[in-house]
Structures are given as C-alpha cells and as structure tokens.
Amino acid sequence: MPATQPAMPFFIILNAASGHKEAGDTRSIISRVMREAGREHHLRLVENPQDLAEIARTTVAQANQVGGAVVVAGGDGTINTVANAVLPSACPLGILPSGTFNYFGRTHRIPEDTQEAVRMLLNASPQPVQVGLVNDHIFLVNASLGLYPKLLEDREAWKQQYGRSRMVAMWAALASVIGARRQLHLHLTRGGEVASWRTPTLFVANNKLQMEQIGMAEADALDKGFLVAIAPRPVGTGALLWLALRGALGTLGQAGDVRSFALREMEVRQSKRHSRSIKVAVDGEILRLHEPLRFKVSPQPLYLLKDTVSTGGAA
C-alpha cells in the first residue's frame, strides 16, 4: 500500500464539460477549503473531454514525483478515465463526486456535497479498492453489452434535451426498454465451462451498492474478490419492463427470468459475429472493444482516499 503524508499535495482534475458555471462554483469551493486548510494543491480544469485521458496521465506523473495524490472531480465516467491512468502507478486517488448517480462515491461513503468531500480528503488515507477489467479497461461500477449500452446512448440524448437528473435518466431507460428488439447470442467461458446464452443484455457488476439497490443476492460477493454477471432470459417487451420495475423495487434477484453468478474471470464471444468489435458500456461511457471480451478482477487494487472513521475501515 502506498505511504501517505499528512500534508501530501493534491493534484486535482476538474471536468468542466458539464457546464462552466457549475465547474466554476466547484473550483471556488475546492480552492477555498484547500487554502483554509493550508494544503498544497494544483488544480487543472479540463475544457475538452477528449483531453481528459492525456491530462490524467501527466497529472499522475506530476503527483508521483513529489509523493502526492491525484484527485478527480466528476461523474463515474470521468472518475473511470482518471482511474485508468492512476491504477498502474499505485498513486493514491481521491474523488469529488458530481455525476447523476455517483455509485462509486456513494459506495465508499464519499459525500456528494463538494465542500464536505474536500474536507474529508484532508484527513483521508489510501485504502485498497477492487477494480474490474474488461480487455484491460477498468470498470469501477459496471461493464455491459447489448441493451444497456443502447440505454446509455438514449439517456445521453435525453439529457441533452431535458437536462441532467435521475428522473430524466429513468424515463430514458423506460423508452429504451420499450424499443428493445435485438437479442445477443453469447458464448460464456468460465472455469473451463462454456454456456450459450440468448439475452437482451449482459451486465457485469463491480459495485455493491448498485447490486443491493436492485436486489441481487450476490452483492456480498463483491466484498470477497468477485464480480457479478447478470443476464435476463429472452423475454418480450412486457416482461422486460416488469424486470426493470423489479430492479427499481429492489427485487430483481428474485425474478425467475434473470440469470446471475459470481466470477473472477470470464470470456465472452458472440456466436453470430457481424464485426470483430462490439459496443461495451464501461462506467457509463461507450467503448468499442474487440472480441473476445475478457472480464476479470484486476490483480492490482486502486488506492482510494477514504475517511476510515466514517467508513468503518477499508472496503
């Protein structure tokens, strides 16, 4: 585990893509709390989302040179991009959640209020956190293919028109489910065994809070070094809507039309391939990855800055 010093400098990455006014307010809060605490900090504002990955890599290098920590302010997708740069270096990572659902931050009891989150960072220490990988791309919350990536694309279109809120996201999801038609034909290899599944979507989870909220019995497996795969059986639109409702009510795990299991490694291929790549949603961002898809638990944890007093120790 990386060592930390009480006055370790913070190298802060702030994603301004969601709006300059909101980013300006967040920047002011961060700077004020850091100045009041006398903490050395360096803040980098990301104006263009396409620059985020490169800025993350250079920021990690700067932090490592002086024994500092990287801090990212943004939603789960922004956090994911910065975590991809942080993971190989074992540099401590702090987060200031500001997305729609903030599953990663909420799982680790990091306040969604920026001022409270910054103050928590001042006394936090790095704790190991499990990371999922799909073809060597990190996922901290989930990775999925099929209906779920389509849902995320539709949700983004709705947000552009109606604004960012959890209610807008829910209505977008409903519209996506109603319009769902395509079934995936998948071969899943796990522990030497191969299963052939037809399903509208395959969802691989790495977030206990999300699993608890939809009512999956395997949620506790995420504390034991596993990921959780979930796939509904081929069903009609009405049954798919019923499954979505059961997820909202926290009873999805009791549905007979849902298959799920814990895994440490799994390979996934399409039985009918129209191309060599497939859309995969990774922590809310859409990637196009080459088959086969290889899901696994990363041998290297992420060292997340957490307040061990309020969180009750490492997760």
Short mmCIF file of C-alpha atoms in Angstrom, two decimals, residues 4-287:
data_model
loop_
_atom_site.label_atom_id
_atom_site.label_comp_id
_atom_site.label_asym_id
_atom_site.label_seq_id
_atom_site.Cartn_x
_atom_site.Cartn_y
_atom_site.Cartn_z
CA THR A 4 0.83 8.91 2.65
CA GLN A 5 1.98 12.01 4.49
CA PRO A 6 -0.31 14.33 6.47
CA ALA A 7 0.45 17.23 4.11
CA MET A 8 0.66 15.33 0.81
CA PRO A 9 -0.06 17.72 -2.08
CA PHE A 10 -3.19 17.22 -4.13
CA PHE A 11 -3.22 17.35 -7.94
CA ILE A 12 -6.85 18.00 -8.79
CA ILE A 13 -8.52 17.33 -12.15
CA LEU A 14 -11.86 19.08 -12.64
CA ASN A 15 -14.05 18.15 -15.61
CA ALA A 16 -15.69 21.34 -16.88
CA ALA A 17 -17.58 19.63 -19.72
CA SER A 18 -20.91 19.61 -17.88
CA GLY A 19 -21.06 23.41 -17.70
CA HIS A 20 -18.71 26.29 -16.99
CA LYS A 21 -20.83 27.87 -14.25
CA GLU A 22 -21.10 24.63 -12.26
CA ALA A 23 -17.39 23.92 -12.77
CA GLY A 24 -16.55 27.46 -11.68
CA ASP A 25 -18.52 27.05 -8.45
CA THR A 26 -16.84 23.70 -7.77
CA ARG A 27 -13.41 25.19 -8.43
CA SER A 28 -14.07 28.05 -5.99
CA ILE A 29 -15.17 25.66 -3.24
CA ILE A 30 -12.13 23.41 -3.72
CA SER A 31 -9.67 26.31 -3.70
CA ARG A 32 -11.26 27.95 -0.65
CA VAL A 33 -11.29 24.79 1.50
CA MET A 34 -7.74 23.90 0.48
CA ARG A 35 -6.46 27.42 1.27
CA GLU A 36 -8.21 27.44 4.64
CA ALA A 37 -6.51 24.13 5.48
CA GLY A 38 -3.13 25.33 4.22
CA ARG A 39 -2.91 22.32 1.89
CA GLU A 40 -0.74 22.49 -1.20
CA HIS A 41 -2.85 21.82 -4.26
CA HIS A 42 -2.68 22.19 -8.03
CA LEU A 43 -5.94 22.37 -9.97
CA ARG A 44 -6.29 21.52 -13.67
CA LEU A 45 -9.53 22.41 -15.46
CA VAL A 46 -10.42 20.10 -18.36
CA GLU A 47 -12.27 22.11 -21.02
CA ASN A 48 -12.34 19.39 -23.70
CA PRO A 49 -13.36 15.85 -22.65
CA GLN A 50 -11.06 14.42 -25.34
CA ASP A 51 -8.09 15.83 -23.41
CA LEU A 52 -9.02 14.11 -20.15
CA ALA A 53 -7.03 10.88 -20.60
CA GLU A 54 -3.80 12.70 -21.53
CA ILE A 55 -4.22 15.24 -18.72
CA ALA A 56 -4.77 12.35 -16.31
CA ARG A 57 -1.52 10.67 -17.39
CA THR A 58 0.56 13.83 -16.99
CA THR A 59 -1.09 14.64 -13.66
CA VAL A 60 -0.31 11.17 -12.29
CA ALA A 61 3.35 11.62 -13.29
CA GLN A 62 3.49 15.00 -11.53
CA ALA A 63 1.91 13.62 -8.36
CA ASN A 64 4.27 10.65 -8.24
CA GLN A 65 7.32 12.88 -8.49
CA VAL A 66 6.51 14.59 -5.18
CA GLY A 67 4.60 11.86 -3.31
CA GLY A 68 1.24 13.49 -3.92
CA ALA A 69 -2.24 12.24 -4.72
CA VAL A 70 -4.46 12.71 -7.74
CA VAL A 71 -8.00 13.96 -7.09
CA VAL A 72 -10.74 13.92 -9.72
CA ALA A 73 -13.99 15.90 -9.64
CA GLY A 74 -16.68 14.48 -11.89
CA GLY A 75 -19.11 11.64 -12.52
CA ASP A 76 -18.44 7.90 -12.71
CA GLY A 77 -17.22 8.16 -16.34
CA THR A 78 -14.72 10.91 -15.53
CA ILE A 79 -13.53 9.03 -12.45
CA ASN A 80 -13.08 5.92 -14.60
CA THR A 81 -10.84 7.72 -17.11
CA VAL A 82 -8.59 9.09 -14.37
CA ALA A 83 -8.53 5.73 -12.55
CA ASN A 84 -7.20 4.10 -15.75
CA ALA A 85 -4.19 6.42 -15.55
CA VAL A 86 -3.77 6.03 -11.78
CA LEU A 87 -4.02 2.24 -11.44
CA PRO A 88 -0.61 1.21 -12.91
CA SER A 89 1.23 3.71 -10.69
CA ALA A 90 -0.41 2.85 -7.33
CA CYS A 91 -0.74 6.62 -6.81
CA PRO A 92 -3.47 7.45 -4.25
CA LEU A 93 -6.72 8.65 -5.82
CA GLY A 94 -9.27 10.99 -4.27
CA ILE A 95 -12.67 11.69 -5.75
CA LEU A 96 -15.18 14.55 -5.56
CA PRO A 97 -18.39 13.02 -7.00
CA SER A 98 -20.55 15.24 -9.20
CA GLY A 99 -22.39 12.90 -11.57
CA THR A 100 -26.01 11.73 -11.89
CA PHE A 101 -25.85 8.54 -9.82
CA ASN A 102 -22.33 8.59 -8.28
CA TYR A 103 -22.42 4.88 -7.47
CA PHE A 104 -18.68 4.65 -6.89
CA GLY A 105 -18.53 7.57 -4.47
CA ARG A 106 -21.68 6.58 -2.64
CA THR A 107 -20.43 3.01 -2.20
CA HIS A 108 -17.39 4.36 -0.37
CA ARG A 109 -19.45 6.92 1.57
CA ILE A 110 -17.82 9.93 -0.03
CA PRO A 111 -20.11 12.97 0.32
CA GLU A 112 -21.83 14.28 -2.81
CA ASP A 113 -21.58 17.78 -1.38
CA THR A 114 -18.31 19.21 -2.75
CA GLN A 115 -17.33 21.11 0.38
CA GLU A 116 -17.87 18.07 2.62
CA ALA A 117 -15.98 15.82 0.18
CA VAL A 118 -12.98 18.17 0.05
CA ARG A 119 -12.85 18.37 3.84
CA MET A 120 -12.99 14.58 4.06
CA LEU A 121 -9.99 14.34 1.72
CA LEU A 122 -7.87 16.42 4.08
CA ASN A 123 -7.85 13.59 6.65
CA ALA A 124 -8.30 10.59 4.34
CA SER A 125 -5.88 7.71 3.89
CA PRO A 126 -5.44 5.37 0.90
CA GLN A 127 -7.41 2.12 1.13
CA PRO A 128 -7.35 -0.72 -1.46
CA VAL A 129 -10.46 -0.95 -3.63
CA GLN A 130 -11.33 -3.75 -6.06
CA VAL A 131 -11.15 -2.96 -9.77
CA GLY A 132 -12.84 -4.85 -12.61
CA LEU A 133 -11.25 -5.20 -16.05
CA VAL A 134 -12.73 -5.86 -19.47
CA ASN A 135 -9.99 -6.27 -22.08
CA ASP A 136 -7.72 -4.30 -19.71
CA HIS A 137 -10.15 -1.36 -19.47
CA ILE A 138 -11.04 -0.55 -15.86
CA PHE A 139 -14.59 -0.57 -14.56
CA LEU A 140 -15.35 0.57 -11.04
CA VAL A 141 -19.15 0.29 -11.28
CA ASN A 142 -20.15 -1.96 -14.19
CA ALA A 143 -19.47 -3.06 -17.75
CA SER A 144 -22.18 -4.28 -20.09
CA LEU A 145 -23.18 -5.06 -23.65
CA GLY A 146 -26.43 -5.25 -25.57
CA LEU A 147 -29.42 -3.25 -24.31
CA TYR A 148 -27.58 -1.38 -21.56
CA PRO A 149 -25.13 0.49 -23.87
CA LYS A 150 -28.14 1.44 -26.03
CA LEU A 151 -29.88 2.67 -22.89
CA LEU A 152 -26.90 4.88 -22.04
CA GLU A 153 -26.81 6.37 -25.54
CA ASP A 154 -30.53 7.13 -25.34
CA ARG A 155 -30.10 8.58 -21.85
CA GLU A 156 -27.41 10.96 -23.06
CA ALA A 157 -29.71 12.16 -25.86
CA TRP A 158 -32.49 12.76 -23.33
CA LYS A 159 -30.12 14.66 -21.05
CA GLN A 160 -29.13 16.94 -23.91
CA GLN A 161 -32.78 17.79 -24.42
CA TYR A 162 -34.24 17.70 -20.91
CA GLY A 163 -31.26 18.23 -18.58
CA ARG A 164 -29.34 16.01 -16.17
CA SER A 165 -31.35 14.39 -13.39
CA ARG A 166 -32.10 10.91 -12.10
CA MET A 167 -35.73 11.28 -13.21
CA VAL A 168 -34.70 12.05 -16.79
CA ALA A 169 -32.39 9.04 -16.69
CA MET A 170 -35.25 6.80 -15.53
CA TRP A 171 -37.61 7.96 -18.30
CA ALA A 172 -34.87 7.46 -20.90
CA ALA A 173 -34.33 3.92 -19.61
CA LEU A 174 -38.05 3.20 -19.89
CA ALA A 175 -38.10 4.38 -23.51
CA SER A 176 -35.07 2.21 -24.33
CA VAL A 177 -36.66 -0.91 -22.84
CA ILE A 178 -39.89 -0.34 -24.77
CA GLY A 179 -37.92 -0.06 -28.00
CA ALA A 180 -35.69 -3.08 -27.31
CA ARG A 181 -35.75 -5.76 -30.01
CA ARG A 182 -32.32 -7.31 -30.53
CA GLN A 183 -31.11 -10.38 -28.63
CA LEU A 184 -27.46 -11.23 -28.07
CA HIS A 185 -26.25 -14.76 -28.81
CA LEU A 186 -23.31 -15.29 -26.47
CA HIS A 187 -20.82 -18.00 -25.55
CA LEU A 188 -19.59 -17.52 -21.96
CA THR A 189 -16.49 -19.39 -20.82
CA ARG A 190 -15.84 -19.58 -17.09
CA GLY A 191 -13.65 -22.07 -15.24
CA GLY A 192 -13.30 -24.23 -18.33
CA GLU A 193 -17.08 -24.50 -18.82
CA VAL A 194 -18.91 -22.96 -21.78
CA ALA A 195 -22.52 -21.78 -21.69
CA SER A 196 -24.56 -20.45 -24.62
CA TRP A 197 -26.99 -17.71 -23.69
CA ARG A 198 -29.53 -15.60 -25.55
CA THR A 199 -30.18 -12.35 -23.73
CA PRO A 200 -31.02 -8.70 -24.44
CA THR A 201 -28.12 -7.57 -22.28
CA LEU A 202 -25.16 -8.87 -20.27
CA PHE A 203 -24.26 -6.80 -17.22
CA VAL A 204 -21.08 -7.36 -15.18
CA ALA A 205 -21.11 -5.53 -11.85
CA ASN A 206 -18.35 -4.29 -9.57
CA ASN A 207 -20.44 -2.10 -7.28
CA LYS A 208 -22.11 -3.45 -4.15
CA LEU A 209 -24.47 -0.51 -3.67
CA GLN A 210 -25.93 -0.88 -7.15
CA MET A 211 -26.37 -4.63 -6.64
CA GLU A 212 -28.09 -4.09 -3.29
CA GLN A 213 -30.42 -1.49 -4.76
CA ILE A 214 -31.71 -3.85 -7.45
CA GLY A 215 -31.90 -6.77 -5.00
CA MET A 216 -29.20 -9.18 -6.17
CA ALA A 217 -28.23 -11.87 -3.64
CA GLU A 218 -24.65 -11.92 -4.99
CA ALA A 219 -23.98 -8.35 -3.80
CA ASP A 220 -21.86 -9.62 -0.90
CA ALA A 221 -19.59 -11.47 -3.35
CA LEU A 222 -18.15 -8.11 -4.36
CA ASP A 223 -16.54 -7.88 -0.92
CA LYS A 224 -14.86 -11.26 -1.47
CA GLY A 225 -12.90 -10.65 -4.66
CA PHE A 226 -15.64 -11.46 -7.20
CA LEU A 227 -17.54 -9.67 -9.95
CA VAL A 228 -21.22 -10.46 -10.64
CA ALA A 229 -22.68 -11.23 -14.07
CA ILE A 230 -26.41 -10.66 -14.69
CA ALA A 231 -28.37 -11.52 -17.83
CA PRO A 232 -32.14 -11.70 -18.32
CA ARG A 233 -33.53 -14.57 -20.38
CA PRO A 234 -35.03 -13.76 -23.81
CA VAL A 235 -38.40 -12.21 -22.98
CA GLY A 236 -40.92 -9.90 -24.60
CA THR A 237 -41.22 -6.16 -24.03
CA GLY A 238 -43.82 -6.53 -21.28
CA ALA A 239 -41.71 -9.00 -19.31
CA LEU A 240 -38.62 -6.83 -19.80
CA LEU A 241 -40.49 -3.83 -18.42
CA TRP A 242 -41.56 -5.96 -15.45
CA LEU A 243 -37.92 -6.88 -14.82
CA ALA A 244 -36.95 -3.21 -14.98
CA LEU A 245 -39.66 -2.43 -12.44
CA ARG A 246 -38.45 -5.23 -10.17
CA GLY A 247 -34.96 -3.75 -10.36
CA ALA A 248 -36.34 -0.35 -9.31
CA LEU A 249 -38.20 -2.04 -6.43
CA GLY A 250 -35.09 -3.97 -5.32
CA THR A 251 -36.41 -7.46 -6.12
CA LEU A 252 -34.68 -8.29 -9.42
CA GLY A 253 -32.71 -11.14 -7.85
CA GLN A 254 -35.96 -12.99 -7.10
CA ALA A 255 -37.11 -12.96 -10.73
CA GLY A 256 -37.07 -16.32 -12.49
CA ASP A 257 -36.20 -14.72 -15.83
CA VAL A 258 -32.84 -13.44 -14.57
CA ARG A 259 -29.61 -15.46 -14.52
CA SER A 260 -26.71 -14.35 -12.35
CA PHE A 261 -23.45 -15.69 -10.95
CA ALA A 262 -20.24 -14.54 -9.29
CA LEU A 263 -16.97 -14.73 -11.23
CA ARG A 264 -13.30 -13.84 -11.08
CA GLU A 265 -12.65 -14.38 -14.79
CA MET A 266 -14.89 -14.90 -17.82
CA GLU A 267 -14.54 -14.81 -21.61
CA VAL A 268 -17.47 -13.72 -23.78
CA ARG A 269 -17.94 -14.16 -27.54
CA GLN A 270 -20.87 -13.58 -29.84
CA SER A 271 -21.97 -16.75 -31.61
CA LYS A 272 -23.03 -14.73 -34.65
CA ARG A 273 -20.46 -12.06 -35.28
CA HIS A 274 -21.26 -9.26 -37.70
CA SER A 275 -18.00 -7.49 -36.91
CA ARG A 276 -14.88 -8.06 -34.84
CA SER A 277 -15.85 -5.46 -32.28
CA ILE A 278 -18.80 -4.81 -30.01
CA LYS A 279 -20.12 -1.82 -28.07
CA VAL A 280 -19.44 -2.08 -24.35
CA ALA A 281 -20.65 0.39 -21.73
CA VAL A 282 -17.95 0.93 -19.10
CA ASP A 283 -18.97 3.06 -16.10
CA GLY A 284 -21.39 4.99 -18.28
CA GLU A 285 -19.03 5.53 -21.22
CA ILE A 286 -19.39 3.66 -24.52
CA LEU A 287 -16.33 1.85 -25.90
#
